[in-house]
Coordinates of C-alpha atoms in Angstrom, one line a residue:
M1 CA 0.0 0.0 0.0
P2 CA 2.0 3.0 -1.3
G3 CA 2.6 5.7 1.2
A4 CA 1.2 3.8 4.2
R5 CA 2.2 5.8 7.3
A6 CA 1.1 6.5 10.9
D7 CA -0.8 9.8 11.3
G8 CA -1.8 10.3 14.9
E9 CA -4.4 7.6 15.8
W10 CA -4.6 6.5 12.2
I11 CA -2.7 4.6 9.5
V12 CA -3.3 6.4 6.2
W13 CA -2.0 5.7 2.7
D14 CA -2.0 7.4 -0.7
M15 CA -5.5 8.1 -1.9
G16 CA -6.5 5.8 -4.7
A17 CA -3.7 3.3 -3.9
P18 CA -6.0 0.3 -3.1
L19 CA -7.6 0.6 -6.6
A20 CA -4.2 0.5 -8.4
P21 CA -3.4 -2.8 -10.0
Q22 CA -0.8 -4.9 -8.4
T23 CA 2.3 -5.4 -10.5
E24 CA 4.4 -7.4 -8.1
T25 CA 3.8 -10.2 -5.6
A26 CA 5.0 -9.5 -2.1
Y27 CA 6.1 -12.4 0.1
L28 CA 6.0 -12.4 3.9
P29 CA 9.2 -13.5 5.5
E30 CA 9.4 -17.1 6.7
D31 CA 7.8 -17.6 10.2
F32 CA 6.4 -14.0 10.0
Y33 CA 3.5 -15.0 12.3
M34 CA 5.8 -16.2 15.2
R35 CA 8.4 -13.5 14.7
E36 CA 7.4 -10.0 13.5
L37 CA 3.7 -10.5 14.3
L38 CA 4.0 -12.1 17.7
E39 CA 6.7 -9.7 18.8
A40 CA 5.1 -6.5 17.6
D41 CA 3.7 -3.8 19.9
P42 CA 0.0 -3.6 19.0
G43 CA 0.1 0.1 19.5
D44 CA 3.2 0.7 17.3
L45 CA 1.4 2.1 14.2
H46 CA 4.7 3.0 12.5
T47 CA 5.7 -0.7 12.4
V48 CA 2.3 -1.9 11.1
A49 CA 2.4 0.9 8.5
S50 CA 5.8 -0.3 7.3
W51 CA 4.3 -3.8 6.9
M52 CA 1.5 -2.4 4.8
R53 CA 4.0 -0.5 2.6
A54 CA 5.9 -3.7 2.0
Y55 CA 3.2 -6.4 1.9
G56 CA -0.3 -4.8 1.4
R57 CA -3.3 -4.3 3.6
L58 CA -3.4 -5.5 7.2
G59 CA -6.6 -7.5 7.1
G60 CA -8.5 -8.7 10.1
S61 CA -12.2 -8.8 10.8
L62 CA -14.6 -8.4 13.7
E63 CA -16.2 -11.7 12.6
W64 CA -13.0 -13.5 13.7
G65 CA -13.8 -12.9 17.3
S66 CA -16.6 -13.4 19.8
W67 CA -17.9 -10.1 21.3
D68 CA -20.8 -9.1 23.4
S69 CA -23.2 -6.8 21.5
E70 CA -22.1 -3.6 23.3
E71 CA -18.4 -4.1 22.5
L72 CA -19.2 -5.2 18.9
D73 CA -21.2 -2.0 18.3
R74 CA -18.3 0.1 19.7
L75 CA -15.8 -1.6 17.4
R76 CA -18.1 -1.3 14.3
E77 CA -18.1 2.5 14.9
F78 CA -14.4 2.5 14.3
E79 CA -14.8 0.5 11.1
E80 CA -17.3 3.0 9.8
R81 CA -15.3 6.1 10.8
E82 CA -13.1 7.7 8.1
H83 CA -10.1 9.9 8.4
P84 CA -11.1 13.6 7.9
Q85 CA -8.6 14.0 5.0
F86 CA -7.9 10.5 3.6
G87 CA -11.4 9.2 3.9
P88 CA -11.6 5.4 3.2
W89 CA -7.8 5.3 2.6
S90 CA -7.2 4.9 6.3
L91 CA -7.4 2.5 9.2
H92 CA -8.1 3.6 12.8
G93 CA -5.4 2.7 15.4
D94 CA -7.9 1.1 17.7
L95 CA -8.8 -1.5 14.9
V96 CA -5.1 -2.0 14.3
R97 CA -4.5 -2.8 18.0
L98 CA -7.5 -5.0 18.1
H99 CA -6.5 -7.1 15.1
I100 CA -2.9 -7.4 16.2
C101 CA -3.9 -8.4 19.7
E102 CA -6.3 -11.0 18.6
A103 CA -3.8 -12.4 16.1
Q104 CA -1.1 -12.5 18.8
R105 CA -3.4 -14.3 21.2
A106 CA -4.2 -17.0 18.6
V107 CA -0.5 -17.5 17.8
A108 CA 0.5 -17.7 21.5
T109 CA -2.2 -20.3 22.0
W110 CA -1.0 -22.5 19.1
L111 CA 2.6 -22.2 20.2
S112 CA 1.6 -23.2 23.7
C113 CA -0.2 -26.3 22.3
R114 CA 3.2 -27.4 20.9
R115 CA 4.9 -27.6 24.3
E116 CA 3.9 -29.8 27.1
G117 CA 2.4 -27.9 30.0
A118 CA 2.7 -24.5 28.2
L119 CA -1.0 -24.0 27.5
D120 CA -1.9 -24.5 31.2
A121 CA 0.9 -22.0 32.1
L122 CA -0.5 -19.5 29.5
V123 CA -3.9 -19.3 31.0
E124 CA -2.8 -19.4 34.6
T125 CA -2.6 -15.6 34.7
E126 CA -6.3 -15.5 33.9
V127 CA -7.2 -17.9 36.7
S128 CA -7.3 -16.2 40.1
E129 CA -9.8 -15.4 42.8
E130 CA -10.2 -12.0 41.4
H131 CA -11.0 -13.3 37.9
L132 CA -13.3 -15.9 39.4
A133 CA -15.3 -13.3 41.3
Q134 CA -15.6 -11.1 38.2
A135 CA -16.8 -14.1 36.1
Q136 CA -19.4 -15.1 38.7
A137 CA -20.7 -11.5 38.9
E138 CA -21.1 -11.4 35.1
N139 CA -23.1 -14.6 35.3
S140 CA -25.2 -13.7 38.4
H141 CA -28.4 -14.0 36.3
R142 CA -27.9 -17.8 36.1
D143 CA -29.6 -20.2 38.6
D144 CA -26.3 -21.9 39.3
V145 CA -22.9 -20.6 40.3
Y146 CA -20.8 -20.2 37.1
P147 CA -17.9 -20.8 37.1
R148 CA -18.1 -23.0 40.2
D149 CA -14.5 -22.7 41.3
L150 CA -11.0 -22.0 40.1
D151 CA -10.7 -25.4 38.4
D152 CA -13.9 -24.7 36.5
L153 CA -12.6 -21.3 35.5
R154 CA -9.4 -22.8 34.3
D155 CA -11.3 -25.3 32.1
I156 CA -13.5 -22.6 30.7
T157 CA -10.5 -20.3 30.0
L158 CA -8.7 -23.1 28.1
A159 CA -11.8 -23.9 26.0
V160 CA -12.2 -20.2 25.1
R161 CA -8.6 -19.8 24.1
L162 CA -8.8 -22.9 21.8
A163 CA -12.1 -21.7 20.4
Q164 CA -10.6 -18.2 19.7
L165 CA -7.7 -19.9 17.9
R166 CA -10.2 -21.8 15.7
W167 CA -12.3 -18.7 14.9
T168 CA -9.3 -16.6 14.1
L169 CA -7.7 -19.3 11.9
G170 CA -10.9 -20.1 10.1
G171 CA -11.6 -16.4 9.4
A172 CA -8.1 -15.7 8.2
L173 CA -8.0 -18.7 5.9
A174 CA -11.3 -17.8 4.2
P175 CA -9.6 -16.1 1.2
F176 CA -7.8 -19.4 0.4
S177 CA -10.9 -21.5 0.4
V178 CA -12.0 -23.3 -2.7
G179 CA -13.7 -21.0 -5.2
L180 CA -13.5 -19.1 -8.4
G181 CA -10.9 -16.6 -9.1
S182 CA -7.2 -16.3 -8.4
L183 CA -5.6 -15.3 -5.1
T184 CA -5.1 -11.8 -6.6
D185 CA -8.8 -11.5 -7.0
R186 CA -9.4 -12.5 -3.4
C187 CA -6.9 -10.0 -2.1
P188 CA -5.2 -12.0 0.7
S189 CA -4.0 -9.7 3.5
I190 CA -1.0 -9.7 5.8
L191 CA -2.9 -11.5 8.6
S192 CA -4.5 -14.0 6.3
V193 CA -1.1 -15.0 4.8
A194 CA 0.5 -15.0 8.3
F195 CA -2.2 -17.5 9.4
L196 CA -1.7 -19.5 6.2
Q197 CA 2.0 -20.0 7.4
L198 CA 0.6 -21.2 10.8
Y199 CA -1.8 -23.6 9.1
N200 CA 0.9 -25.0 6.9
H201 CA 3.0 -25.7 10.0
M202 CA 0.0 -27.4 11.5
A203 CA -0.5 -29.5 8.4
E204 CA 3.1 -30.6 8.0
E205 CA 3.5 -31.1 11.8
A206 CA 6.5 -28.8 11.7
T207 CA 9.0 -28.9 14.6
V208 CA 8.8 -25.6 16.5
R209 CA 12.3 -25.0 18.0
E210 CA 13.5 -22.5 20.5
C211 CA 16.6 -20.5 19.4
A212 CA 19.7 -21.7 21.4
S213 CA 21.1 -18.2 21.6
E214 CA 20.8 -17.2 25.3
T215 CA 19.8 -13.6 24.4
C216 CA 17.1 -14.7 21.9
R217 CA 15.1 -17.8 22.8
R218 CA 12.7 -17.0 20.0
S219 CA 10.3 -19.7 18.6
F220 CA 11.1 -20.7 15.0
V221 CA 10.6 -23.3 12.4
R222 CA 12.9 -22.2 9.6
Q223 CA 16.3 -20.6 10.1
R224 CA 16.7 -17.3 8.3
G225 CA 19.9 -16.4 6.6
R226 CA 21.1 -16.0 3.0
A227 CA 18.9 -18.7 1.4
E228 CA 16.5 -17.8 -1.3
Y229 CA 12.8 -17.4 -0.3
G230 CA 11.3 -20.7 0.6
Q231 CA 14.7 -22.5 0.9
N232 CA 15.4 -21.8 4.5
R233 CA 16.8 -24.7 6.6
T234 CA 14.4 -26.7 8.8
S235 CA 16.6 -29.5 10.1
G236 CA 19.9 -29.8 12.0
I237 CA 19.6 -26.2 13.2
K238 CA 19.7 -24.7 16.7
Y239 CA 19.5 -21.0 15.9
C240 CA 16.7 -18.9 14.3
T241 CA 19.1 -16.9 12.2
R242 CA 22.7 -17.1 11.1
E243 CA 23.3 -13.9 13.1
C244 CA 22.2 -15.6 16.3
A245 CA 24.5 -18.6 15.6
R246 CA 27.5 -16.3 15.0
A247 CA 26.7 -14.2 18.1
Q248 CA 26.4 -17.3 20.4
A249 CA 29.6 -18.7 18.9
Q250 CA 31.5 -15.4 19.7
R251 CA 30.0 -15.4 23.2
E252 CA 31.2 -18.9 23.9
L253 CA 34.6 -18.2 22.4
R254 CA 35.0 -15.2 24.8
R255 CA 34.1 -17.3 27.7
R256 CA 36.7 -20.0 26.8
R257 CA 39.3 -17.3 26.5
R258 CA 38.5 -15.8 29.9
Q259 CA 38.7 -19.3 31.5
Q260 CA 42.1 -20.0 29.9
A261 CA 43.6 -16.6 30.6
P262 CA 44.5 -17.0 34.3
A263 CA 46.3 -20.3 33.8
A264 CA 48.3 -18.9 30.8
T265 CA 49.4 -15.6 32.5
A266 CA 50.0 -16.5 36.2
P267 CA 53.8 -17.0 37.0
A268 CA 54.9 -20.4 38.3
P269 CA 55.7 -20.2 42.0
H270 CA 59.3 -21.0 43.2
P271 CA 59.9 -23.7 45.8
H272 CA 59.4 -22.4 49.4
G273 CA 58.6 -19.0 48.1
T274 CA 62.3 -18.2 47.3
K275 CA 63.6 -16.4 44.3
A276 CA 66.6 -17.4 42.1
A277 CA 68.5 -14.2 43.1
D278 CA 68.4 -15.4 46.8
H279 CA 70.6 -18.4 45.9
P280 CA 73.8 -17.6 44.0
G281 CA 74.1 -21.2 42.9
M282 CA 70.8 -21.1 41.1
A283 CA 70.8 -19.9 37.6
S284 CA 68.1 -17.6 36.4
E285 CA 65.8 -19.1 33.8

């Protein structure tokens, strides 16, 4: 989207740009959903605008989530609002934050499903006496107590997280469903392609690794480096990028040198603490 940029609480782009024919195909980087997308600050409109300049429209839909009617009406007001100068060639920052947050939540859920015990740990922050009291107050109209206790709240929270993953993934993949027309006609978005990456990893049962660099620890499937697009390595790798591999190698080399330095530089002690000069019969070495 030519000219996409942050403008206060909006992202705007060159007027008429969405109607211009696409002359090039833009490719998201490998593992975009678990790197750039997951690590982004949802409020950083400058970063999202840079994605849109490089790859196209952000995408996202209110239909991907489950909202109460009051919240849905509020969000739809942002969809209907237009920038005073750029009109429909704009996207409100609140919608950007919403779509990024929902996408990150779905990605985090899927990644947690790939590690034993990680999903339980993920929802644990949402399972507390305070959250239980709030949930029970919101359901005070029921005849029974709901949720009953913390264990019940934990089960409900897990079920909701998994349902949100299914809703988000299903909505994002809609442009790729069987039908007439090419993908260009269906206008896949950044988020739809990001979730297509996730879906492909699901289908191929890809191994999700953790970068071995002690200052990174990022989740990844394919190592980024100098390979052509689509040829990144997926086996026999410990680091998410060649840069991480080099940085860790340098880090370990410096440690080895520090450990060897004292033994190499310390002078050897003379017997009984004497010096060669104290004994005329002893020759200096």
